[in-house]
Coordinates of C-alpha atoms in Angstrom, one line a residue:
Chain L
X1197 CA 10.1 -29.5 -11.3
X1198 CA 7.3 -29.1 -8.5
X1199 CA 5.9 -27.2 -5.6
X1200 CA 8.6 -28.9 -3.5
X1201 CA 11.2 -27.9 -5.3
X1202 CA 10.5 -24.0 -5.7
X1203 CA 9.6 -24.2 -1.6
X1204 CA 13.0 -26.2 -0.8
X1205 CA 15.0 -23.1 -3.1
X1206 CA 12.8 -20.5 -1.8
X1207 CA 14.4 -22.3 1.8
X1208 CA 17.7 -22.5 0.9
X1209 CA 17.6 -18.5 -0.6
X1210 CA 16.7 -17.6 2.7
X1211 CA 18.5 -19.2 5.2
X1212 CA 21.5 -18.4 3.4
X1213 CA 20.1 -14.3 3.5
X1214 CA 19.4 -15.3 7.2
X1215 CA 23.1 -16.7 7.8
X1216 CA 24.7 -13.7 5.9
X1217 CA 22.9 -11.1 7.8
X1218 CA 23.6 -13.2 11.8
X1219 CA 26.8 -13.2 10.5
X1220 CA 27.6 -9.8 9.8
X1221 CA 26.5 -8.5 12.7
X1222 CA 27.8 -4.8 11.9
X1223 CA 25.1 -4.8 9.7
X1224 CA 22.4 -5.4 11.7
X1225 CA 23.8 -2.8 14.4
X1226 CA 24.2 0.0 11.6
X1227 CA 20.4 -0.8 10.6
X1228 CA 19.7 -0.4 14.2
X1229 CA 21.8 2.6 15.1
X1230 CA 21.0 4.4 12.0
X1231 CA 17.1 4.9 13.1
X1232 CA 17.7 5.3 16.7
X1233 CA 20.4 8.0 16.2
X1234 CA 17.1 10.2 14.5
X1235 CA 15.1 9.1 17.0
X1236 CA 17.2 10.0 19.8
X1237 CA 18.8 12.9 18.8
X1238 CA 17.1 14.7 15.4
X1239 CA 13.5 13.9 16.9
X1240 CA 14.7 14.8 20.7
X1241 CA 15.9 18.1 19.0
X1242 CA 13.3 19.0 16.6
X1243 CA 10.6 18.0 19.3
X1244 CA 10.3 21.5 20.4
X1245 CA 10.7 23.7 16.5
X1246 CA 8.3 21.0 14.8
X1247 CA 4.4 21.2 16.1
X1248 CA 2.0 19.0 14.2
X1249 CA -2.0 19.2 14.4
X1250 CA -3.2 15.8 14.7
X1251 CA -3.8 14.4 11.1
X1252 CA -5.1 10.8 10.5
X1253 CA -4.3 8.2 11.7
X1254 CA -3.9 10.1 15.3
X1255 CA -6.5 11.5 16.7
X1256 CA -4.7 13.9 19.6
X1257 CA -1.7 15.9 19.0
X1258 CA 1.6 13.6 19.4
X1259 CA 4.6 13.9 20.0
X1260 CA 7.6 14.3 17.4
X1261 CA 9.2 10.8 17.8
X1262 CA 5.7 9.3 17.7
X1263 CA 5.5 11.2 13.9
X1264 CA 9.0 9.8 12.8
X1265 CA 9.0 6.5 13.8
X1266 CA 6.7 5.2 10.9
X1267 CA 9.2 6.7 8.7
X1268 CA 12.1 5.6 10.6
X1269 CA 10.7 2.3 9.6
X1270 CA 10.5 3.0 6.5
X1271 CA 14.0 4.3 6.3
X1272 CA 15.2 0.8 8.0
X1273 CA 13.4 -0.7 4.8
X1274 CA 14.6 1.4 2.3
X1275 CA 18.3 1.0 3.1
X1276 CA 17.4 -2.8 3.8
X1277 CA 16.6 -3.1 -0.1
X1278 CA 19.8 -0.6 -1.2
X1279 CA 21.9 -2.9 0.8
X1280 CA 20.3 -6.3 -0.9
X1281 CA 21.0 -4.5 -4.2
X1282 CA 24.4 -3.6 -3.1
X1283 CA 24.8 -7.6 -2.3
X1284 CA 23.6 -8.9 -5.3
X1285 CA 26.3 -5.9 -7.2
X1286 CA 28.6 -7.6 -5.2
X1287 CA 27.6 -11.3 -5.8
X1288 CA 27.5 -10.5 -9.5
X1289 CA 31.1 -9.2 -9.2
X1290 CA 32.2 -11.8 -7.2
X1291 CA 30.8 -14.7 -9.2
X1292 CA 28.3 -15.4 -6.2
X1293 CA 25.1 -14.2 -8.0
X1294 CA 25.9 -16.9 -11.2
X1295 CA 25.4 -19.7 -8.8
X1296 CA 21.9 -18.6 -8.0
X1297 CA 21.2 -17.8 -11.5
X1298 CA 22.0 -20.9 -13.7
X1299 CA 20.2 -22.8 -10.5
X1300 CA 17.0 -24.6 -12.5
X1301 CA 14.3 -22.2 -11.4
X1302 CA 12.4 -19.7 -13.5
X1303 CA 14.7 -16.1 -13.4
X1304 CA 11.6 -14.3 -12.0
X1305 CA 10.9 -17.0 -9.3
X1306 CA 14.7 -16.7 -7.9
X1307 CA 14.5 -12.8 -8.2
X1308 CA 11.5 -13.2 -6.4
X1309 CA 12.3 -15.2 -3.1
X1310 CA 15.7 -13.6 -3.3
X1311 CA 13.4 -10.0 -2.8
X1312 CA 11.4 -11.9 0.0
X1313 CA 14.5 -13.6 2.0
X1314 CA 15.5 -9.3 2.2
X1315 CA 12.3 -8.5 3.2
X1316 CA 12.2 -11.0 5.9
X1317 CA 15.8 -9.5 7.1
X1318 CA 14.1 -5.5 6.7
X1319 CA 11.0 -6.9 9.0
X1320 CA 13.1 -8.1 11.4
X1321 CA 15.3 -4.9 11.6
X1322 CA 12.3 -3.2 12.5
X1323 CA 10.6 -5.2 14.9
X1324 CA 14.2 -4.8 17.3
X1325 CA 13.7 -1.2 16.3
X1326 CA 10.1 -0.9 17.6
X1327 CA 11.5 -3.0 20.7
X1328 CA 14.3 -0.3 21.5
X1329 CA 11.6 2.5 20.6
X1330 CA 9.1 1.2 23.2
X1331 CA 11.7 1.0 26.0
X1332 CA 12.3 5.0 24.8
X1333 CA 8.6 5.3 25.3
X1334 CA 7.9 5.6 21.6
X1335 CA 4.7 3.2 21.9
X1336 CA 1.6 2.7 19.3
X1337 CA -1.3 0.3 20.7
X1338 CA -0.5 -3.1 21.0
X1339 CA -2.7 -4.5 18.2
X1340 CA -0.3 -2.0 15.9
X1341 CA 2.3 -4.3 16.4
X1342 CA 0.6 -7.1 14.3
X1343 CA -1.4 -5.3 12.3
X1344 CA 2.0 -3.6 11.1
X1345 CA 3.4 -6.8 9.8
X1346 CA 1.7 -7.1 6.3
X1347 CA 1.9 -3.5 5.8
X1348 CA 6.0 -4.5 6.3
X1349 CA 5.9 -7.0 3.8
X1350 CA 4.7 -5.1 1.4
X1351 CA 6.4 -2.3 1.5
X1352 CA 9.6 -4.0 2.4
X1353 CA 8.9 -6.0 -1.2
X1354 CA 8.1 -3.0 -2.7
X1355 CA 11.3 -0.9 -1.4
X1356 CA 13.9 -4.4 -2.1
X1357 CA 11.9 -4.2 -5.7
X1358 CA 13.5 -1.1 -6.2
X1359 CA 16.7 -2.0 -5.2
X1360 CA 16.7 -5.3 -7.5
X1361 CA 15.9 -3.1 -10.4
X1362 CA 18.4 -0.9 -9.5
X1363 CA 21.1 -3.8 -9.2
X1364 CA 20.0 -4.8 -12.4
X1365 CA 21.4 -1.6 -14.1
X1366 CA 24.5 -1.0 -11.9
X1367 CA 27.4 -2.8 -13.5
X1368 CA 29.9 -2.3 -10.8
X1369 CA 30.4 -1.5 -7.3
X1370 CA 31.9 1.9 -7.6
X1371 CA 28.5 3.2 -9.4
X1372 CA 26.5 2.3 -5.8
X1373 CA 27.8 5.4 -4.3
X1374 CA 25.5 7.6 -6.9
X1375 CA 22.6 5.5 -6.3
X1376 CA 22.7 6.6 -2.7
X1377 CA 23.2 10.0 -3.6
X1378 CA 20.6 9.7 -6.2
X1379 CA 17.9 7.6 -4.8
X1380 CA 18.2 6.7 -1.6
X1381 CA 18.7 10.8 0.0
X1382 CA 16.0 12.1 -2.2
X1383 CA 13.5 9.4 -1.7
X1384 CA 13.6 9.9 2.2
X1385 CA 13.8 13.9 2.4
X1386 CA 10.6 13.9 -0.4
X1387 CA 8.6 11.9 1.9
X1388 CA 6.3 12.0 4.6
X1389 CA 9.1 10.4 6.7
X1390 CA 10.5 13.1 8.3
X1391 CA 7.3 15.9 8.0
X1392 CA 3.8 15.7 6.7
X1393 CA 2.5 16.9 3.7
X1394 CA 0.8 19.9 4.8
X1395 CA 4.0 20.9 6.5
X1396 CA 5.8 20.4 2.4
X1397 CA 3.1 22.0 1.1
X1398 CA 3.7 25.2 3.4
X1399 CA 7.2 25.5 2.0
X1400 CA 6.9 24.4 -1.7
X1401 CA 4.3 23.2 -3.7
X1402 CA 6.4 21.2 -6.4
X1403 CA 8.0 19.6 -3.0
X1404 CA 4.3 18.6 -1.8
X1405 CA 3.6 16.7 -5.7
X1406 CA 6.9 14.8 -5.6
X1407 CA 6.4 13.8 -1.8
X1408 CA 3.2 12.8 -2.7
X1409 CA 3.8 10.6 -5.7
X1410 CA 7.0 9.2 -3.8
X1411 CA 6.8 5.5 -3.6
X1412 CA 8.0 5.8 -0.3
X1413 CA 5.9 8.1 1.5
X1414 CA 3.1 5.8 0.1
X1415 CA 5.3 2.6 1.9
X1416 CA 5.4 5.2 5.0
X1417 CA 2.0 6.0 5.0
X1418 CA 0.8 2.1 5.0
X1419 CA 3.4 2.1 7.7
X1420 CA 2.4 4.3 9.4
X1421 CA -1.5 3.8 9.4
X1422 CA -0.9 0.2 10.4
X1423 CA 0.6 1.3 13.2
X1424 CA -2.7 2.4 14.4
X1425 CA -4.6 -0.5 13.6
X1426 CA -5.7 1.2 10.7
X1427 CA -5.9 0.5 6.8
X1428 CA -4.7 3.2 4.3
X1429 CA -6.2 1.7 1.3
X1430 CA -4.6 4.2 -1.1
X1431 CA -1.4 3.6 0.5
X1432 CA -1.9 0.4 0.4
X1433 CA -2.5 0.1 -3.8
X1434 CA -0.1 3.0 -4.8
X1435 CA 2.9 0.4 -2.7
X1436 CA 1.6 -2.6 -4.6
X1437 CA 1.4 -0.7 -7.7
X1438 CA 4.6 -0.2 -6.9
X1439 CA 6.2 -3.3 -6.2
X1440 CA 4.6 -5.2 -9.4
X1441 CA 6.1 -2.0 -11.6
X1442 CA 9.6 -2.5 -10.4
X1443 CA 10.2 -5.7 -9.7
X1444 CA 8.6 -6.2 -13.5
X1445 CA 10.9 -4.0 -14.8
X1446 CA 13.5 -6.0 -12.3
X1447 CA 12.7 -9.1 -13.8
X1448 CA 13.3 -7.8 -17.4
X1449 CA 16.7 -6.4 -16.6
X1450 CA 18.3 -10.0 -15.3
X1451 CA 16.4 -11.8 -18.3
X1452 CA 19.2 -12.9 -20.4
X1453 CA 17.9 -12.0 -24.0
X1454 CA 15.9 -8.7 -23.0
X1455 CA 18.1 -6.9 -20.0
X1456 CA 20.5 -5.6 -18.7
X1457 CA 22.5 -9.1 -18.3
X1458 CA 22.2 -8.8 -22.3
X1459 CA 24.2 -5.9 -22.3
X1460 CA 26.7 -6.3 -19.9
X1461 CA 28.0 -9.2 -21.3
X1462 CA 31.5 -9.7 -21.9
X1463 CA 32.4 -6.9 -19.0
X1464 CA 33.4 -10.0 -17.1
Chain E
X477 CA 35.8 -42.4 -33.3
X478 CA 32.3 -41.9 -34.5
X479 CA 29.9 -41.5 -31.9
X480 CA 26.7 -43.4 -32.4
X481 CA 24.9 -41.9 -29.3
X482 CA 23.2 -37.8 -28.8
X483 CA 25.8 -35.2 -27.5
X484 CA 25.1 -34.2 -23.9
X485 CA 26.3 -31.0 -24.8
X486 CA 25.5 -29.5 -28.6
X487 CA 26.3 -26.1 -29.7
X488 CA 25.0 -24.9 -33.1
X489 CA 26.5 -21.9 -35.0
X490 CA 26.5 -19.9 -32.3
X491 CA 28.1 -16.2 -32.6
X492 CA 27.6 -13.5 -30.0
X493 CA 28.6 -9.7 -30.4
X494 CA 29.4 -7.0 -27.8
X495 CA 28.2 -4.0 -30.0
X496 CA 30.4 -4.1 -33.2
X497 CA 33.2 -6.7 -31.4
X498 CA 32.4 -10.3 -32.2
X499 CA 33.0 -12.6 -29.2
X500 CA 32.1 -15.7 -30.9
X501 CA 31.7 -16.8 -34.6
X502 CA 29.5 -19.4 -35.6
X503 CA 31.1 -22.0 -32.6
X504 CA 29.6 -25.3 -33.4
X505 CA 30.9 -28.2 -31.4
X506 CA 29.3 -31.1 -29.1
X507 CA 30.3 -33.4 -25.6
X508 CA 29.7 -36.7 -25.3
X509 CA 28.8 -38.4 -22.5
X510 CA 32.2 -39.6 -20.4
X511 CA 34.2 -37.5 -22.8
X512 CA 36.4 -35.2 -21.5
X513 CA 37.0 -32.4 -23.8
X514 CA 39.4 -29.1 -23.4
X515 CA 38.1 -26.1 -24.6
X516 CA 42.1 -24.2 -24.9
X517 CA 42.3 -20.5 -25.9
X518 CA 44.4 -17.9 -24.5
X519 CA 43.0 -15.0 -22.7
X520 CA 40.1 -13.1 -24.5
X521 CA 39.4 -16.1 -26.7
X522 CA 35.7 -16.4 -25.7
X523 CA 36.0 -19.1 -23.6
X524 CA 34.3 -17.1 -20.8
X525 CA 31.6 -15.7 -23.1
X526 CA 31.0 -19.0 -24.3
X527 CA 30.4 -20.0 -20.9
X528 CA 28.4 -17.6 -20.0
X529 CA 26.1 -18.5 -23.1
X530 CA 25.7 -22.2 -22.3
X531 CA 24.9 -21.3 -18.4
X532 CA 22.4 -18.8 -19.7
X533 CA 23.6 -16.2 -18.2
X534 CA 23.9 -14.5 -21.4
X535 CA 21.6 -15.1 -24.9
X536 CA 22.0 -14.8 -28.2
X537 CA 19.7 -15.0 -31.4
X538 CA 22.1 -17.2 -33.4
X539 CA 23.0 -20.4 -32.6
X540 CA 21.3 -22.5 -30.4
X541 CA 22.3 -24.8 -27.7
X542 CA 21.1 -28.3 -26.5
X543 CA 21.9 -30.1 -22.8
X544 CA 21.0 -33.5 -22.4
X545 CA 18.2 -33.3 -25.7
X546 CA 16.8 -30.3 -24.2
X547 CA 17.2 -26.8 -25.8
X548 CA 18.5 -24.3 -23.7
X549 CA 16.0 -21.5 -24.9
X550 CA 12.8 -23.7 -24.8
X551 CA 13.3 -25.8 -21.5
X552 CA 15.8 -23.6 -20.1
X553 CA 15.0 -24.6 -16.6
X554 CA 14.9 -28.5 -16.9
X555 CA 18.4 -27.8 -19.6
X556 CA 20.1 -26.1 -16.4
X557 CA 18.8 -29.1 -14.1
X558 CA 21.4 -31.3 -15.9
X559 CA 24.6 -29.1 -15.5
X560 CA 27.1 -28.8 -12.9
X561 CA 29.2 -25.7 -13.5
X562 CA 32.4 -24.5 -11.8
X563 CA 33.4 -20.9 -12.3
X564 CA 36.6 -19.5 -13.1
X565 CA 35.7 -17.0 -10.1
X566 CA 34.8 -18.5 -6.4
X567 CA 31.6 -18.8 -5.7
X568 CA 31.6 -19.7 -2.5
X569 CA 29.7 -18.0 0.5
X570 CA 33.5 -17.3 2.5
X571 CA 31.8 -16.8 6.2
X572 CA 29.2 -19.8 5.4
X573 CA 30.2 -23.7 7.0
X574 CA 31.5 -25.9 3.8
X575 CA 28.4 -28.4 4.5
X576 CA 26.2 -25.3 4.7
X577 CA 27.6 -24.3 1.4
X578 CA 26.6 -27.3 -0.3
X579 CA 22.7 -27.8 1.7
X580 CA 22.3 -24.4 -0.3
X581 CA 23.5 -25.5 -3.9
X582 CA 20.7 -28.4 -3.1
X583 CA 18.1 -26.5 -1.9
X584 CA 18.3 -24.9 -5.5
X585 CA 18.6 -27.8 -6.9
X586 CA 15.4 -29.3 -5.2
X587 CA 16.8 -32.4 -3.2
X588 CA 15.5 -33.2 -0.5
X589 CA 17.0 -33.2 3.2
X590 CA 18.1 -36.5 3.5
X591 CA 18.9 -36.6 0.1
X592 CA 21.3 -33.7 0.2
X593 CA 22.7 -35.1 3.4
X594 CA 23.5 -38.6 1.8
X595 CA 25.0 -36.5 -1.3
X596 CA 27.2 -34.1 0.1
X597 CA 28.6 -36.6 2.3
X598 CA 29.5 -39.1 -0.6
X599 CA 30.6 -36.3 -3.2
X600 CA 32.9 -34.6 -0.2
X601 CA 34.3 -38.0 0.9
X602 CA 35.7 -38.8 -2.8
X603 CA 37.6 -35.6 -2.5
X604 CA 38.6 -36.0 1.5
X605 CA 36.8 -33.3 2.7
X606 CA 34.2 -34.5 4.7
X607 CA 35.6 -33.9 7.8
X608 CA 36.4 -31.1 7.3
X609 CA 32.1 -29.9 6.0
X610 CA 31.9 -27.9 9.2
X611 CA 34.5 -25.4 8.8
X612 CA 34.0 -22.2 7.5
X613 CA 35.1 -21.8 3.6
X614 CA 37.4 -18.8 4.8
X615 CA 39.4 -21.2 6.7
X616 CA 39.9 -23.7 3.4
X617 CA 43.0 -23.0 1.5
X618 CA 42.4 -22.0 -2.6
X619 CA 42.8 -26.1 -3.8
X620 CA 40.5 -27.3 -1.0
X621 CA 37.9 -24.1 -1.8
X622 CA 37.6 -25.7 -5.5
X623 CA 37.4 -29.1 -4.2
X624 CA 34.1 -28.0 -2.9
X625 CA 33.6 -26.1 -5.7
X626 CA 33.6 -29.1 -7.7
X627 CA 31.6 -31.4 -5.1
X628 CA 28.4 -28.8 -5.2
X629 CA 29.0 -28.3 -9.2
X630 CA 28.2 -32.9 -8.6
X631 CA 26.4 -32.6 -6.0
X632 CA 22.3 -33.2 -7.9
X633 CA 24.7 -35.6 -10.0
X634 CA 24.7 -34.0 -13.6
X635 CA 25.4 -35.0 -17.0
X636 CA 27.2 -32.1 -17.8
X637 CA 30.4 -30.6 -16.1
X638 CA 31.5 -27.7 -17.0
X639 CA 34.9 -26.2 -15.8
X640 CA 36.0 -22.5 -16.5
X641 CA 39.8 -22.5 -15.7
X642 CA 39.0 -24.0 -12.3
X643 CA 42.9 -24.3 -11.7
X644 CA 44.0 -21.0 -11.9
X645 CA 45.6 -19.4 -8.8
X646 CA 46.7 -23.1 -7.6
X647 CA 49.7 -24.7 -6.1
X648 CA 51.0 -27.3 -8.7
X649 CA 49.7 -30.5 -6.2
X650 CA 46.2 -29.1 -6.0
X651 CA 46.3 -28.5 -9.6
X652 CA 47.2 -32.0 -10.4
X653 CA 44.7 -33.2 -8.1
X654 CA 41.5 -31.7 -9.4
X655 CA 42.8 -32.3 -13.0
X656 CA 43.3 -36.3 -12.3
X657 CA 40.0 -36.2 -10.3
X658 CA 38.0 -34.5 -13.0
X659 CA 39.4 -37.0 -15.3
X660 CA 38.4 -40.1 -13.4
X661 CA 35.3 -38.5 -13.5
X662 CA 34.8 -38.8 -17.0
X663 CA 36.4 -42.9 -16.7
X664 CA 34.1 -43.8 -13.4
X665 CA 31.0 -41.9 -13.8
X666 CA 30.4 -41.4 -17.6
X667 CA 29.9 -37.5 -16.9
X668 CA 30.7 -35.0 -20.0
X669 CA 33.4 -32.5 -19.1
X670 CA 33.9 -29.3 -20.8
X671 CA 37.4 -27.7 -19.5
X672 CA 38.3 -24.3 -20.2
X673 CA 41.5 -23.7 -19.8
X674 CA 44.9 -22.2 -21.2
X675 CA 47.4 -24.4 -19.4
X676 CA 48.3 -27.4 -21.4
X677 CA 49.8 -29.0 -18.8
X678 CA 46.3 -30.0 -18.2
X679 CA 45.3 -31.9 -21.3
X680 CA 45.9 -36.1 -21.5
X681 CA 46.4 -38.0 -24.1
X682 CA 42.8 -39.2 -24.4
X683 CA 41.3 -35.9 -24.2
X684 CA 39.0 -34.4 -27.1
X685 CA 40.7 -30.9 -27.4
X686 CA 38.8 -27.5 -29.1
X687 CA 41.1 -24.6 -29.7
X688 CA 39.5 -20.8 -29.6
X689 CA 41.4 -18.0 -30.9
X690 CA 39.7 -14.8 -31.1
X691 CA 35.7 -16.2 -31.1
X692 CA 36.7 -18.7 -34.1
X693 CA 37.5 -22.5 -33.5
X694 CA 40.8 -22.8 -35.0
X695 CA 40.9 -26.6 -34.4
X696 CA 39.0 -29.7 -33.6
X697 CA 40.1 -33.4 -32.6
X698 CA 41.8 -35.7 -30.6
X699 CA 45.4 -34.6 -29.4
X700 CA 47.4 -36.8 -31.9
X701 CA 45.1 -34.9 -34.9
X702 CA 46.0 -31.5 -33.5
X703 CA 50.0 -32.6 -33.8
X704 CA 49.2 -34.0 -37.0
X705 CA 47.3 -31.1 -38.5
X706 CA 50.1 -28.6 -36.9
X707 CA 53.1 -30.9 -37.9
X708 CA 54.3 -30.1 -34.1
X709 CA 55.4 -32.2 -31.7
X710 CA 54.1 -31.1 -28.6
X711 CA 50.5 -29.3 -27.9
X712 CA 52.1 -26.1 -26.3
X713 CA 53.7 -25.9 -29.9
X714 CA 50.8 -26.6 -31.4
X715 CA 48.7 -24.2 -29.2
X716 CA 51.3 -21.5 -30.2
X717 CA 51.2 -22.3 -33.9
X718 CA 47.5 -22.0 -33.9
X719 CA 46.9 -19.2 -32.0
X720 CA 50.1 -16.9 -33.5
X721 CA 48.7 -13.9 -35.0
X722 CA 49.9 -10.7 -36.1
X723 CA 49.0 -8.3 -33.2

């Protein structure tokens, strides 16, 4: 086993995550609708109830759809990773996820590029999202637009940790429905996504400490900081704190003797 | 018949538990290279778990398991380099081209381009397929999805094949087909099978044959000793002898 042959399966994981996602193209217009229905309509609506001083990273008062989009991002990410989890439920149903498993790689090292062929998908999600946003007039300086792409891929790894943790301890399908309920909803209403924390802290402080402990409004804030050329350090270390605490915890859960796959066998 | 040379396959007093029910109980058994040997039980036997244990997908304290010389806990990575599994479920990607299928399994597998090119077009050619490597699997009928099945399972040309009731769900022509192919496998290419299966139809003459009732092997030998042992005359009579139990 070499360099070569971890690249070559790391190529093959994610073409074939590349393939899936051309192919279902209802996917990739539900990723894309989902954020452009709050942008055009919750934002378009709010606009006028919602005033916001200008906080860092902006440095005059913006508009609301200029706040949200960061988040919206962030959103596209999030259900980007839920969906990857749902997949791999679904694989491991299906008999699709064995094939990847007894492949002769290290467990972590397959987990792993299977968590970066999903973040490539989320990143591109959100680059056609930031295309349709701009022709709305939603803009951030043009720099923003590279400097956003590592601050994707982290928090896109971070956010598709989560979701292969969370794959690791759903057994079937039907259980997916409470992890949306569960995680997914509560994750993006207790973040900065959709309102600063200032504006939380006005209504609640036990709202404020659990937005700002959120994983995700950490992921948002790198997000959103990128955007604007900028570098939210503390963002930045709380998302890859993050990411190497889940997808540790991920990598536990499919190892055969210590996880999850320990105790779900014979529910085959 | 004594075999001089090391198993391909060796499993050592292996047992594995689901909470308080015992799956398997102290299985010991090995594969020789070009020996094809049928692993019968009915359903809920353990052929599954068993499976599942020499693919890694599962582990388990006792016991231990050997591919090609290499321990499956220690070199677990290299161990899984020299098997080829097919899966009693499909495992195919349905909206994914048959060829594209296959460049995937070899990716994992670390070949190279023109490696992988060169195999998939002689593994799908034995089985008549070739023509046919562009077409989605969704368009392939059930005996010509496990055809493929079988061609990735070869495809970085392992020692070991194992089969998990790869016939199940198939037209009698298709069945007879994989289980003749398989089978010249063993003859042409000196490959160790491990068949799982509870359809005696499927089992020759010359095959090696391991029956599992309830995590316990309940016989081992050739398929004259097992109608010796059971004073039957047929194996379905045998099969039924051995695995009767008061429910």
């Amino acid at each position: 086993m070499n360099l070569l042959h971890y690249l070559r399966a790391l190529r093959g994981i994610a073409t074939r995550e590349l393939l899936r996602f051309v192919h279902q193209r209802e996917r990739f217009i539900s990723a894309l609708v989902r954020p452009l229905v709050w942008l055009f309509i919750f934002a378009a609506g709010f606009r006028s109830t919602l005033g916001l001083s200008p906080i860092p990273p902006y440095e005059t008062y913006i508009l609301y759809e200029e706040y949200i989009t960061p988040g919206l991002i962030g959103m596209i990410q999030l259900f980007n990773g839920m969906q990857s989890s749902l997949s791999m439920v679904y694989d491991r149903e299906m008999g699709n996820m064995r094939t990847l498993l007894i492949s002769p790689l290290p467990r972590w090292f397959l987990l792993v590029a299977k968590l970066l062929a999903g973040t490539l998908v989320s990143i591109l999600q959100a680059y056609a999202f930031l295309l349709v946003a701009w022709v709305y007039d939603v803009r951030t300086p043009l720099e923003g637009y590279l400097d956003l792409l590592p601050a994707l891929l982290l928090s896109g790894l971070m956010l598709g940790a989560l979701g292969l943790l969370l794959s690791s301890f759903i057994e079937q399908l039907e259980n997916f429905a409470g992890v949306m309920n569960f995680v997914i909803f509560p994750m993006f209403f207790m973040s900065t996504a959709l309102y600063p924390l200032w504006k939380l802290q006005e209504s609640s402080d036990l709202l404020h400490t659990l937005a700002e402990y959120n994983p995700f409004s950490q992921a948002v804030e790198l997000i959103r900081f990128a955007l604007y050329g900028q570098f939210n350090i503390y963002a930045c270390v709380y998302t890859l704190s993050s990411l190497i605490l889940f997808l540790s915890a991920a990598v536990i859960g499919y190892n055969p003797s210590k996880g999850m796959m320990q105790k779900k066998g014979g529910k085959q | 018949m004594i075999q001089s040379i090391a198993p391909v396959l060796s499993v050592q007093n292996i047992s594995l538990a689901y909470g308080e029910k015992l799956a398997l109980d102290n299985v010991s058994f090995s594969v020789h290279s070009g020996e094809c040997r049928i692993l019968l039980g009915p359903n809920g036997a353990g052929k599954s778990s068993l499976f599942s244990l020499i693919t890694r997908l599962y582990d388990t304290r006792q016991g231990s398991i050997d591919i090609a010389g290499l321990n499956l806990k220690r070199h677990s990575s290299k161990a899984l380099g020299r098997l080829g599994v097919v899966f009693q479920q499909p495992t195919l990607d349905m909206d994914l081209s048959v060829e594209r299928n296959l460049f995937y399994h070899a990716d994992l597998h670390g070949l190279g381009r023109k490696q992988a090119k060169d195999r998939i077009q002689e593994e799908l050619e034995r089985q008549a397929m070739f023509e046919r490597r562009h077409e989605k699997v969704r368009q392939l009928n059930g005996g010509h999805r496990r055809r493929v099945e079988i061609a990735r399972a070869l495809l970085h040309k392992p020692d070991l094949l194992l089969l998990d009731e790869p016939t199940v769900g198939l037209d009698m022509p298709s069945r007879k087909a994989i289980v003749e192919y398989v089978h010249q496998l063993t003859a042409d290419h000196k490959i160790a099978v491990l068949w799982a299966t509870h359809l005696v139809d499927e089992i020759f003459e010359t095959d090696q044959l391991i029956v599992l009732h309830k995590g316990t092997i309940r016989f081992q030998g050739s398929v004259p000793q097992l109608l010796d042992t059971t004073a039957t005359s047929s194996v379905a009579s045998a099969f039924q002898h051995l695995t009767k139990e008061v429910r």
